[in-house]
Amino acid sequence: MALRWARLVRDRKSKGRQGGKFCEDFKVVHCPPKVSAINRLPVEILSIIFSYEDDPAWRSPGLHFALRHEAVLSQVCRLWRTITLNMPFLWNRIALVHYDEHIVAQTYALLKRSKRVPLEIRVDWRPLWDLRHADYAATYEGPVDYRREALRDALSALTRHVARWRLLLIRVDNQEVMQDALSAIASCSSAPLLEHLCLAAPTCNEEGREVPFDYSSALFSCSMPSLTYLSLRNSPSHWCGASTTGSLTVLKLHLPYDIPSASYGDFMDMLARSPSLQVFWLSCVHTFEGYEDWVGDRVLLPELEKLSFHNIGPDLGSKLLACLAITNLKRLELNLPDCWGSYESFVQELVTPYPETGQTILHSVAGLRVESIACQVDILSSMLYCLPKLSVLFIDHCHSSIFYLVLMRYMAQSIAEYSEPQDEYTPLLLPLLDTVVLGDSDALVVRCLVEWRLMVDRRLRRLFVDSKMIMDIEEEDRLVEQLDVFGRVLTSPSKELLLDLDEVMDSLITAPKECVHVIPAANEQPPNTIALCR
């Protein structure tokens, strides 16, 4: 029996070798490994895909380092890990946050993997801020573990790579921690690639007002020849004079309520060394040391396009405008309440023409945003006659802004002058105004605004109102028919929304046709977004 079975197997094998059908019982099938479609792409294509990945953890910290996209990509498979480790620019963003327990080890790892690529560093060390905002109605007075030793070690590792710094953001809520960060930066001799510097320090409460700490002991000698963006919030202002060069394009200072350790003359010298400055933002500054006695020539800022004054002293504001020569201003933002007095002299400087050109600062303004301004109506109304190129008007709080009342008077006056024209006078009708944003208003006033532009043959194209404003459906449908874009702005006290509104203002001036979005349903609206509808 065994002999017959062996012969049968031999005959079947011989037939298989001759091209006959082989017995399936003796055939071993090897299945090839399955490969996903994305792994069939070339390494160069995968590298491009990984480089376009946007990281939300960098823009708004809240995710652990292991959940950042470069860390996740490196753990998918062996091929992806090899690709990501050979892409040093994926690892050049270093975040030092207080809730991370392994910042020192992660800092060393990122410095090694980023190789020689320029670094983007963010220090967000605010444990007390988290404790206070966990419950908005509660206050926290217990001890806070700032883990200063870990932060010092991480900063020490970063300072050894100061030649690679390109962006540096520091936000802390403790004076000692800020002193450690400033000391680490001040110990560096040069940061040749640094382009963006932002320092946000804490404040202390003295006599019921928030004032910055004195950081005059933090000596500064670091050279930053490539610095283009400088933002100091409650930070040592004497740094701005030493760090700015001719490449500076954005300057933002928020220093309540005076500027310590920096004189007005030093500040003007710093502006004179920044002829390419494009954005100048000044907030919560009441006075400068020696600004009243300073005498000098006007500082020419030919490329300045955006000027923002928020809660500055009226005398200081007037002095600044009198010392600057601004010829190409595109956007002006004013928030000047009556807490420090009246701003008649400030408005007079705005409407006074330069003797060399015969034109005012407002001559080239295309966007005007007014939150509040304490000034007499007659003087404030003169601003409207100095805005021939105004195309976007933004009023944050209409009911509390006197500028809103001035606009209503201007509407009534222009309608009367248009209906009964006089030979010796031609009314100015803001000929280029086609976009208006009203933070809070009434439906009747909105209708009058649209009808006014139609009467003077200057049709309004885009109108944005408060989302809380009650309006009839018929009235809203009529506005949609008469306007190219009719939208609602979602108002909220959050700072993120104010930044979004600022971006909307920029879009309305630069690319108004692209600033159109779909408004979600009332129950689907996110809390910190802007809703615009066509």
Short mmCIF file of C-alpha atoms in Angstrom, two decimals:
data_model
loop_
_atom_site.label_atom_id
_atom_site.label_comp_id
_atom_site.label_asym_id
_atom_site.label_seq_id
_atom_site.Cartn_x
_atom_site.Cartn_y
_atom_site.Cartn_z
CA MET A 1 0.00 0.00 0.00
CA ALA A 2 2.79 2.38 0.86
CA LEU A 3 4.55 1.60 -2.39
CA ARG A 4 1.43 2.42 -4.42
CA TRP A 5 0.99 5.74 -2.60
CA ALA A 6 4.59 6.73 -3.28
CA ARG A 7 4.19 5.99 -6.98
CA LEU A 8 1.01 8.09 -7.11
CA VAL A 9 2.79 11.09 -5.61
CA ARG A 10 5.72 10.66 -8.03
CA ASP A 11 3.37 10.57 -11.05
CA ARG A 12 1.55 13.73 -9.94
CA LYS A 13 4.82 15.61 -9.49
CA SER A 14 6.09 14.56 -12.89
CA LYS A 15 2.88 15.80 -14.53
CA GLY A 16 3.26 19.13 -12.79
CA ARG A 17 6.75 19.59 -14.14
CA GLN A 18 5.47 18.91 -17.67
CA GLY A 19 2.97 21.76 -17.46
CA GLY A 20 0.04 19.73 -16.33
CA LYS A 21 -2.29 20.70 -13.49
CA PHE A 22 -0.59 20.35 -10.14
CA CYS A 23 -2.51 18.89 -7.26
CA GLU A 24 -3.75 21.67 -4.98
CA ASP A 25 -3.13 19.46 -1.97
CA PHE A 26 0.62 19.79 -2.45
CA LYS A 27 0.72 23.55 -3.39
CA VAL A 28 1.77 26.15 -0.76
CA VAL A 29 0.31 29.66 -1.37
CA HIS A 30 2.30 32.65 -0.07
CA CYS A 31 0.15 35.84 0.21
CA PRO A 32 2.10 39.07 -0.45
CA PRO A 33 2.03 41.63 2.41
CA LYS A 34 -0.61 44.31 2.03
CA VAL A 35 0.71 47.86 1.61
CA SER A 36 -1.49 50.91 2.18
CA ALA A 37 -1.95 53.37 -0.64
CA ILE A 38 -0.14 56.21 1.11
CA ASN A 39 2.97 54.08 1.64
CA ARG A 40 3.20 53.59 -2.11
CA LEU A 41 3.86 57.32 -2.48
CA PRO A 42 7.47 58.39 -2.96
CA VAL A 43 9.35 59.69 0.04
CA GLU A 44 9.49 63.17 -1.51
CA ILE A 45 5.69 63.34 -1.73
CA LEU A 46 5.27 62.19 1.87
CA SER A 47 7.76 64.83 2.98
CA ILE A 48 5.69 67.54 1.28
CA ILE A 49 2.50 66.25 2.91
CA PHE A 50 4.09 66.22 6.35
CA SER A 51 5.46 69.73 5.91
CA TYR A 52 2.00 71.14 5.14
CA GLU A 53 0.54 69.72 8.33
CA ASP A 54 -0.80 72.50 10.58
CA ASP A 55 -0.25 72.06 14.29
CA PRO A 56 -3.05 73.37 16.55
CA ALA A 57 -0.99 72.57 19.64
CA TRP A 58 1.49 75.28 18.66
CA ARG A 59 -1.11 77.96 18.08
CA SER A 60 -3.13 77.22 21.25
CA PRO A 61 -1.30 75.10 23.82
CA GLY A 62 -3.44 72.41 25.40
CA LEU A 63 -2.16 69.17 23.93
CA HIS A 64 0.59 67.02 25.34
CA PHE A 65 3.82 66.85 23.39
CA ALA A 66 3.09 63.23 22.42
CA LEU A 67 -0.05 64.44 20.59
CA ARG A 68 1.73 67.04 18.47
CA HIS A 69 1.59 66.11 14.83
CA GLU A 70 5.32 65.54 14.32
CA ALA A 71 5.43 63.16 17.30
CA VAL A 72 2.34 61.30 16.08
CA LEU A 73 3.72 60.96 12.55
CA SER A 74 6.98 59.53 13.83
CA GLN A 75 5.13 56.72 15.64
CA VAL A 76 2.94 55.46 12.78
CA CYS A 77 5.43 53.09 11.19
CA ARG A 78 9.15 52.63 10.62
CA LEU A 79 9.06 54.35 7.23
CA TRP A 80 7.28 57.43 8.56
CA ARG A 81 9.63 57.65 11.52
CA THR A 82 12.63 57.61 9.20
CA ILE A 83 11.10 60.35 7.05
CA THR A 84 10.16 62.63 9.97
CA LEU A 85 13.53 62.26 11.69
CA ASN A 86 15.18 63.38 8.43
CA MET A 87 12.99 66.52 8.31
CA PRO A 88 14.60 68.84 10.91
CA PHE A 89 12.18 71.72 10.26
CA LEU A 90 9.37 69.58 11.73
CA TRP A 91 11.12 69.72 15.13
CA ASN A 92 12.11 73.40 15.29
CA ARG A 93 9.14 74.55 17.41
CA ILE A 94 9.92 74.31 21.12
CA ALA A 95 7.22 75.02 23.71
CA LEU A 96 8.04 75.40 27.41
CA VAL A 97 4.72 75.15 29.26
CA HIS A 98 4.20 74.83 33.00
CA TYR A 99 2.04 71.70 32.88
CA ASP A 100 4.65 69.62 31.02
CA GLU A 101 6.75 67.48 33.37
CA HIS A 102 9.46 66.60 30.85
CA ILE A 103 10.37 69.98 29.35
CA VAL A 104 14.12 69.55 29.87
CA ALA A 105 14.33 66.18 28.13
CA GLN A 106 12.02 67.32 25.34
CA THR A 107 14.05 70.50 24.85
CA TYR A 108 17.28 68.55 24.40
CA ALA A 109 15.54 66.09 22.05
CA LEU A 110 14.09 68.85 19.88
CA LEU A 111 17.38 70.72 19.75
CA LYS A 112 19.06 67.54 18.52
CA ARG A 113 16.41 66.61 15.95
CA SER A 114 16.08 70.16 14.56
CA LYS A 115 19.82 70.14 13.76
CA ARG A 116 20.69 73.59 12.36
CA VAL A 117 17.22 74.80 11.44
CA PRO A 118 16.12 78.18 12.93
CA LEU A 119 14.11 77.76 16.15
CA GLU A 120 10.68 79.04 17.14
CA ILE A 121 10.44 79.16 20.94
CA ARG A 122 7.40 79.79 23.12
CA VAL A 123 7.57 80.04 26.91
CA ASP A 124 4.07 79.91 28.40
CA TRP A 125 4.60 79.59 32.16
CA ARG A 126 1.34 80.61 33.85
CA PRO A 127 0.16 78.06 36.44
CA LEU A 128 -1.55 80.75 38.50
CA TRP A 129 -3.47 81.88 35.42
CA ASP A 130 -4.81 78.34 34.95
CA LEU A 131 -5.79 78.05 38.60
CA ARG A 132 -7.69 81.33 38.55
CA HIS A 133 -9.47 80.63 35.30
CA ALA A 134 -10.51 77.12 36.26
CA ASP A 135 -13.35 78.79 38.15
CA TYR A 136 -14.09 82.37 37.04
CA ALA A 137 -15.94 83.20 40.24
CA ALA A 138 -13.18 81.99 42.59
CA THR A 139 -9.84 83.43 43.60
CA TYR A 140 -6.77 81.35 44.33
CA GLU A 141 -4.48 82.36 47.17
CA GLY A 142 -2.62 79.12 47.89
CA PRO A 143 1.01 78.30 47.06
CA VAL A 144 1.88 77.80 43.42
CA ASP A 145 4.60 75.44 42.21
CA TYR A 146 6.39 77.29 39.43
CA ARG A 147 9.18 74.67 39.04
CA ARG A 148 11.71 77.37 38.31
CA GLU A 149 14.63 74.94 38.32
CA ALA A 150 13.24 73.00 35.34
CA LEU A 151 12.60 76.24 33.43
CA ARG A 152 16.14 77.47 34.15
CA ASP A 153 17.66 74.24 32.82
CA ALA A 154 15.55 74.40 29.63
CA LEU A 155 16.42 78.08 29.07
CA SER A 156 20.08 77.33 29.67
CA ALA A 157 19.97 74.71 26.91
CA LEU A 158 18.25 77.14 24.56
CA THR A 159 20.70 79.98 25.15
CA ARG A 160 23.50 77.76 23.83
CA HIS A 161 21.64 77.79 20.50
CA VAL A 162 20.84 81.52 20.46
CA ALA A 163 22.32 81.82 16.98
CA ARG A 164 19.38 79.76 15.69
CA TRP A 165 16.55 81.75 17.35
CA ARG A 166 14.01 83.09 14.88
CA LEU A 167 10.93 83.58 17.07
CA LEU A 168 10.73 84.04 20.84
CA LEU A 169 7.46 84.41 22.79
CA ILE A 170 7.48 84.64 26.60
CA ARG A 171 4.35 84.86 28.78
CA VAL A 172 4.61 84.34 32.55
CA ASP A 173 2.53 85.31 35.59
CA ASN A 174 5.28 85.56 38.20
CA GLN A 175 7.92 88.24 38.61
CA GLU A 176 10.71 85.85 39.66
CA VAL A 177 10.06 83.57 36.68
CA MET A 178 10.13 86.57 34.35
CA GLN A 179 13.40 87.66 35.92
CA ASP A 180 14.89 84.23 35.15
CA ALA A 181 13.75 84.44 31.52
CA LEU A 182 15.09 87.98 31.07
CA SER A 183 18.40 87.06 32.65
CA ALA A 184 18.76 84.13 30.25
CA ILE A 185 18.14 86.37 27.23
CA ALA A 186 20.32 89.19 28.53
CA SER A 187 23.26 86.80 28.92
CA CYS A 188 23.32 86.25 25.15
CA SER A 189 25.59 88.48 23.10
CA SER A 190 23.85 88.23 19.72
CA ALA A 191 20.75 86.69 18.14
CA PRO A 192 21.45 87.25 14.44
CA LEU A 193 18.37 85.41 13.10
CA LEU A 194 15.77 86.60 15.64
CA GLU A 195 12.87 88.23 13.81
CA HIS A 196 9.97 88.07 16.29
CA LEU A 197 10.24 88.98 19.99
CA CYS A 198 7.23 89.13 22.31
CA LEU A 199 7.51 89.60 26.08
CA ALA A 200 4.41 89.57 28.33
CA ALA A 201 5.21 90.06 32.01
CA PRO A 202 2.91 90.19 35.05
CA THR A 203 1.84 93.34 36.87
CA CYS A 204 1.39 94.28 40.52
CA ASN A 205 -1.45 96.19 42.15
CA GLU A 206 -0.57 99.54 43.68
CA GLU A 207 -3.23 101.93 44.97
CA GLY A 208 -5.96 100.20 43.00
CA ARG A 209 -4.22 100.16 39.62
CA GLU A 210 -2.09 97.66 37.73
CA VAL A 211 1.51 98.74 37.25
CA PRO A 212 4.46 96.79 35.78
CA PHE A 213 7.35 95.57 37.87
CA ASP A 214 10.68 97.33 37.64
CA TYR A 215 13.01 95.25 35.48
CA SER A 216 15.69 97.91 35.17
CA SER A 217 18.17 95.52 36.79
CA ALA A 218 17.83 93.15 33.80
CA LEU A 219 20.73 94.53 31.78
CA PHE A 220 20.41 94.09 28.06
CA SER A 221 23.25 93.74 25.58
CA CYS A 222 21.93 91.23 23.05
CA SER A 223 22.21 92.37 19.44
CA MET A 224 19.18 91.63 17.21
CA PRO A 225 19.96 92.94 13.73
CA SER A 226 17.14 91.03 12.01
CA LEU A 227 14.34 91.96 14.43
CA THR A 228 11.14 92.89 12.56
CA TYR A 229 8.42 92.34 15.22
CA LEU A 230 8.69 93.65 18.78
CA SER A 231 5.90 93.41 21.36
CA LEU A 232 6.43 94.42 25.00
CA ARG A 233 3.57 93.95 27.46
CA ASN A 234 4.39 95.13 30.98
CA SER A 235 8.00 94.38 30.06
CA PRO A 236 11.22 96.39 30.38
CA SER A 237 10.80 99.14 27.84
CA HIS A 238 14.50 100.07 27.88
CA TRP A 239 15.02 96.90 25.86
CA CYS A 240 13.20 98.29 22.83
CA GLY A 241 15.75 101.03 22.28
CA ALA A 242 18.74 98.73 22.25
CA SER A 243 17.16 95.95 20.20
CA THR A 244 15.58 97.87 17.34
CA THR A 245 17.30 98.45 14.04
CA GLY A 246 16.26 99.59 10.60
CA SER A 247 14.51 96.25 9.92
CA LEU A 248 11.73 96.76 12.53
CA THR A 249 8.26 96.76 10.93
CA VAL A 250 5.89 96.12 13.90
CA LEU A 251 6.11 97.79 17.32
CA LYS A 252 3.55 97.12 20.07
CA LEU A 253 3.85 98.57 23.57
CA HIS A 254 1.40 97.94 26.41
CA LEU A 255 2.72 99.49 29.61
CA PRO A 256 0.23 100.67 32.25
CA TYR A 257 0.35 103.54 33.15
CA ASP A 258 3.75 104.96 32.46
CA ILE A 259 6.89 103.77 30.75
CA PRO A 260 9.65 103.15 33.30
CA SER A 261 13.37 103.28 32.60
CA ALA A 262 12.92 104.84 29.15
CA SER A 263 12.86 108.53 28.34
CA TYR A 264 10.85 110.17 25.60
CA GLY A 265 14.03 111.19 23.81
CA ASP A 266 15.25 107.58 23.70
CA PHE A 267 11.88 106.49 22.38
CA MET A 268 11.94 109.04 19.57
CA ASP A 269 15.49 108.02 18.68
CA MET A 270 14.28 104.43 18.43
CA LEU A 271 11.49 105.48 16.04
CA ALA A 272 14.00 107.47 13.99
CA ARG A 273 16.06 104.29 13.58
CA SER A 274 12.99 102.45 12.25
CA PRO A 275 12.11 104.07 8.90
CA SER A 276 10.50 100.83 7.67
CA LEU A 277 8.00 100.70 10.56
CA GLN A 278 4.56 99.66 9.28
CA VAL A 279 2.53 99.03 12.46
CA PHE A 280 2.68 101.16 15.63
CA TRP A 281 0.44 100.07 18.52
CA LEU A 282 0.50 101.92 21.84
CA SER A 283 -1.73 100.96 24.78
CA CYS A 284 -2.26 102.03 28.40
CA VAL A 285 0.51 104.61 28.46
CA HIS A 286 -0.26 107.79 30.37
CA THR A 287 3.04 109.59 30.28
CA PHE A 288 6.67 109.47 29.17
CA GLU A 289 9.57 110.77 31.20
CA GLY A 290 10.58 114.13 29.76
CA TYR A 291 8.06 114.26 26.90
CA GLU A 292 6.92 117.79 27.77
CA ASP A 293 10.40 119.29 27.44
CA TRP A 294 11.52 117.32 24.38
CA VAL A 295 12.28 119.46 21.33
CA GLY A 296 13.38 118.07 17.98
CA ASP A 297 12.53 117.61 14.34
CA ARG A 298 9.61 115.50 13.19
CA VAL A 299 10.40 111.81 12.82
CA LEU A 300 9.46 110.68 9.32
CA LEU A 301 7.73 107.30 9.07
CA PRO A 302 7.02 106.98 5.34
CA GLU A 303 5.91 103.32 5.43
CA LEU A 304 3.68 103.41 8.51
CA GLU A 305 0.29 101.98 7.49
CA LYS A 306 -1.42 101.15 10.79
CA LEU A 307 -1.58 103.37 13.88
CA SER A 308 -3.42 102.29 17.05
CA PHE A 309 -3.85 104.32 20.23
CA HIS A 310 -5.61 102.65 23.17
CA ASN A 311 -6.01 104.40 26.54
CA ILE A 312 -3.09 106.77 26.22
CA GLY A 313 -2.85 110.16 27.89
CA PRO A 314 -4.30 113.09 25.90
CA ASP A 315 -1.18 115.25 26.26
CA LEU A 316 1.10 112.38 25.35
CA GLY A 317 -1.02 111.50 22.32
CA SER A 318 -0.95 115.07 21.06
CA LYS A 319 2.80 115.27 21.58
CA LEU A 320 3.39 112.04 19.64
CA LEU A 321 1.32 113.19 16.67
CA ALA A 322 3.11 116.54 16.68
CA CYS A 323 6.51 114.79 16.60
CA LEU A 324 5.70 112.32 13.81
CA ALA A 325 5.36 112.81 10.07
CA ILE A 326 3.07 110.10 8.71
CA THR A 327 2.29 110.33 5.02
CA ASN A 328 0.94 106.90 4.05
CA LEU A 329 -1.39 105.86 6.87
CA LYS A 330 -3.99 103.30 5.75
CA ARG A 331 -5.63 102.33 9.00
CA LEU A 332 -6.33 104.19 12.24
CA GLU A 333 -7.69 102.70 15.49
CA LEU A 334 -8.75 104.90 18.41
CA ASN A 335 -9.91 103.91 21.88
CA LEU A 336 -9.57 107.06 23.98
CA PRO A 337 -12.07 107.17 26.87
CA ASP A 338 -12.49 110.11 29.22
CA CYS A 339 -10.62 108.56 32.16
CA TRP A 340 -7.62 110.87 31.58
CA GLY A 341 -9.33 113.91 30.14
CA SER A 342 -10.50 115.29 26.82
CA TYR A 343 -8.81 114.77 23.44
CA GLU A 344 -9.58 118.01 21.60
CA SER A 345 -5.89 118.78 21.03
CA PHE A 346 -5.33 115.20 19.82
CA VAL A 347 -8.06 115.52 17.18
CA GLN A 348 -6.70 118.93 16.18
CA GLU A 349 -3.34 117.29 15.42
CA LEU A 350 -5.13 114.71 13.26
CA VAL A 351 -6.85 117.34 11.13
CA THR A 352 -3.95 119.81 10.94
CA PRO A 353 -2.16 119.60 7.54
CA TYR A 354 1.59 119.28 7.29
CA PRO A 355 3.21 122.46 6.03
CA GLU A 356 5.38 120.56 3.53
CA THR A 357 2.54 118.71 1.75
CA GLY A 358 -0.61 120.52 2.82
CA GLN A 359 -2.25 117.17 3.70
CA THR A 360 -3.32 115.73 7.03
CA ILE A 361 -2.54 112.35 8.59
CA LEU A 362 -6.09 111.26 7.71
CA HIS A 363 -5.73 112.04 4.02
CA SER A 364 -4.79 108.48 3.00
CA VAL A 365 -6.74 106.56 5.69
CA ALA A 366 -8.85 103.76 4.17
CA GLY A 367 -10.00 102.09 7.41
CA LEU A 368 -11.11 103.80 10.62
CA ARG A 369 -12.00 101.90 13.78
CA VAL A 370 -13.36 103.87 16.74
CA GLU A 371 -14.28 102.31 20.05
CA SER A 372 -14.54 105.50 22.10
CA ILE A 373 -13.06 108.98 22.03
CA ALA A 374 -13.68 111.79 24.52
CA CYS A 375 -13.98 114.96 22.47
CA GLN A 376 -16.41 117.75 21.69
CA VAL A 377 -18.86 117.05 18.89
CA ASP A 378 -17.91 120.03 16.75
CA ILE A 379 -14.21 119.23 16.83
CA LEU A 380 -14.77 115.52 16.31
CA SER A 381 -17.01 116.12 13.31
CA SER A 382 -14.09 117.77 11.52
CA MET A 383 -12.51 114.32 11.19
CA LEU A 384 -15.19 113.24 8.72
CA TYR A 385 -14.24 116.08 6.37
CA CYS A 386 -10.61 114.91 6.32
CA LEU A 387 -11.27 111.32 5.19
CA PRO A 388 -11.63 111.44 1.38
CA LYS A 389 -10.35 107.86 0.94
CA LEU A 390 -12.24 106.20 3.79
CA SER A 391 -13.73 102.90 2.61
CA VAL A 392 -14.23 100.92 5.85
CA LEU A 393 -15.75 102.35 9.04
CA PHE A 394 -15.77 100.25 12.20
CA ILE A 395 -17.58 101.45 15.36
CA ASP A 396 -17.29 98.93 18.21
CA HIS A 397 -19.77 100.32 20.74
CA CYS A 398 -22.21 102.61 19.01
CA HIS A 399 -24.41 103.48 22.01
CA SER A 400 -21.43 104.52 24.13
CA SER A 401 -19.42 106.23 21.40
CA ILE A 402 -19.81 109.92 20.69
CA PHE A 403 -18.36 109.30 17.24
CA TYR A 404 -21.58 107.44 16.44
CA LEU A 405 -23.58 110.57 17.26
CA VAL A 406 -21.25 112.61 15.06
CA LEU A 407 -21.86 110.20 12.20
CA MET A 408 -25.62 110.55 12.60
CA ARG A 409 -25.35 114.34 12.50
CA TYR A 410 -23.12 114.12 9.48
CA MET A 411 -25.72 111.98 7.73
CA ALA A 412 -28.51 114.48 8.40
CA GLN A 413 -26.34 117.44 7.40
CA SER A 414 -25.15 115.84 4.17
CA ILE A 415 -28.71 114.90 3.18
CA ALA A 416 -29.85 118.47 3.75
CA GLU A 417 -26.94 119.87 1.76
CA TYR A 418 -27.53 117.37 -1.02
CA SER A 419 -31.24 118.19 -1.29
CA GLU A 420 -30.63 121.97 -1.23
CA PRO A 421 -27.13 122.52 -2.64
CA GLN A 422 -25.42 125.86 -2.23
CA ASP A 423 -23.27 127.45 -4.93
CA GLU A 424 -20.38 128.31 -2.68
CA TYR A 425 -20.19 124.95 -0.89
CA THR A 426 -19.98 121.35 -2.06
CA PRO A 427 -20.67 118.80 0.68
CA LEU A 428 -18.22 116.00 1.33
CA LEU A 429 -20.04 112.71 1.21
CA LEU A 430 -17.33 110.14 1.96
CA PRO A 431 -17.38 109.03 -1.69
CA LEU A 432 -15.42 105.77 -1.20
CA LEU A 433 -17.22 104.51 1.91
CA ASP A 434 -18.71 101.13 1.01
CA THR A 435 -18.28 99.01 4.18
CA VAL A 436 -19.61 99.71 7.68
CA VAL A 437 -19.33 97.56 10.81
CA LEU A 438 -21.52 98.51 13.78
CA GLY A 439 -20.86 96.79 17.09
CA ASP A 440 -24.28 97.65 18.51
CA SER A 441 -26.97 99.73 16.88
CA ASP A 442 -30.69 99.99 16.13
CA ALA A 443 -32.51 98.63 13.11
CA LEU A 444 -33.92 102.09 12.30
CA VAL A 445 -30.46 103.66 12.25
CA VAL A 446 -29.17 100.87 10.04
CA ARG A 447 -31.99 101.51 7.57
CA CYS A 448 -31.24 105.27 7.62
CA LEU A 449 -27.58 104.55 6.95
CA VAL A 450 -28.37 102.46 3.88
CA GLU A 451 -30.91 104.98 2.57
CA TRP A 452 -28.47 107.84 3.12
CA ARG A 453 -25.85 106.20 0.92
CA LEU A 454 -28.48 105.56 -1.76
CA MET A 455 -29.70 109.17 -1.67
CA VAL A 456 -26.24 110.62 -2.21
CA ASP A 457 -25.58 108.04 -4.96
CA ARG A 458 -22.83 106.33 -2.97
CA ARG A 459 -24.31 102.89 -2.43
CA LEU A 460 -23.19 100.91 0.59
CA ARG A 461 -21.98 97.47 -0.46
CA ARG A 462 -21.16 95.69 2.81
CA LEU A 463 -22.82 96.11 6.19
CA PHE A 464 -22.15 94.11 9.36
CA VAL A 465 -24.26 94.56 12.51
CA ASP A 466 -24.41 93.05 15.96
CA SER A 467 -25.77 89.52 16.00
CA LYS A 468 -27.98 90.44 18.97
CA MET A 469 -29.75 93.24 17.12
CA ILE A 470 -33.46 92.48 16.62
CA MET A 471 -34.64 93.04 13.06
CA ASP A 472 -37.79 92.10 11.15
CA ILE A 473 -37.46 89.38 8.56
CA GLU A 474 -38.79 91.67 5.83
CA GLU A 475 -36.33 94.39 6.74
CA GLU A 476 -33.45 91.93 6.77
CA ASP A 477 -34.48 90.53 3.37
CA ARG A 478 -34.58 94.05 1.95
CA LEU A 479 -31.06 94.74 3.22
CA VAL A 480 -29.84 91.50 1.66
CA GLU A 481 -31.27 92.62 -1.69
CA GLN A 482 -29.79 96.13 -1.51
CA LEU A 483 -26.31 95.11 -0.30
CA ASP A 484 -23.69 92.86 -1.75
CA VAL A 485 -22.95 91.48 1.72
CA PHE A 486 -25.09 91.76 4.82
CA GLY A 487 -23.71 90.01 7.89
CA ARG A 488 -23.79 89.79 11.64
CA VAL A 489 -20.81 90.09 13.96
CA LEU A 490 -20.88 87.83 16.98
CA THR A 491 -19.91 90.03 19.93
CA SER A 492 -18.13 88.69 22.99
CA PRO A 493 -15.72 90.09 25.60
CA SER A 494 -13.07 87.47 24.78
CA LYS A 495 -9.67 88.68 23.61
CA GLU A 496 -9.56 86.04 20.90
CA LEU A 497 -12.63 87.58 19.30
CA LEU A 498 -11.01 91.01 19.30
CA LEU A 499 -8.10 89.56 17.38
CA ASP A 500 -10.52 87.97 14.93
CA LEU A 501 -12.30 91.29 14.45
CA ASP A 502 -8.92 92.84 13.78
CA GLU A 503 -8.30 90.28 11.05
CA VAL A 504 -11.75 90.95 9.58
CA MET A 505 -10.92 94.65 9.48
CA ASP A 506 -7.71 93.90 7.58
CA SER A 507 -9.58 91.65 5.14
CA LEU A 508 -12.24 94.28 4.51
CA ILE A 509 -9.56 96.78 3.52
CA THR A 510 -7.20 94.53 1.56
CA ALA A 511 -9.54 91.89 0.06
CA PRO A 512 -13.21 92.71 0.79
CA LYS A 513 -14.59 90.20 -1.70
CA GLU A 514 -12.97 87.33 0.17
CA CYS A 515 -14.33 88.35 3.58
CA VAL A 516 -17.60 86.41 3.23
CA HIS A 517 -18.44 83.40 5.37
CA VAL A 518 -21.53 81.32 6.08
CA ILE A 519 -23.30 81.99 9.35
CA PRO A 520 -24.12 78.80 11.32
CA ALA A 521 -27.38 78.16 13.08
CA ALA A 522 -27.95 79.79 16.45
CA ASN A 523 -27.48 76.53 18.34
CA GLU A 524 -24.33 75.66 16.39
CA GLN A 525 -22.37 78.89 16.79
CA PRO A 526 -19.03 78.44 18.55
CA PRO A 527 -18.47 80.84 21.46
CA ASN A 528 -15.36 82.61 20.14
CA THR A 529 -15.94 83.04 16.42
CA ILE A 530 -17.20 85.62 14.00
CA ALA A 531 -20.27 84.88 11.96
CA LEU A 532 -20.75 86.64 8.63
CA CYS A 533 -23.42 85.88 6.07
CA ARG A 534 -24.11 86.90 2.50
#
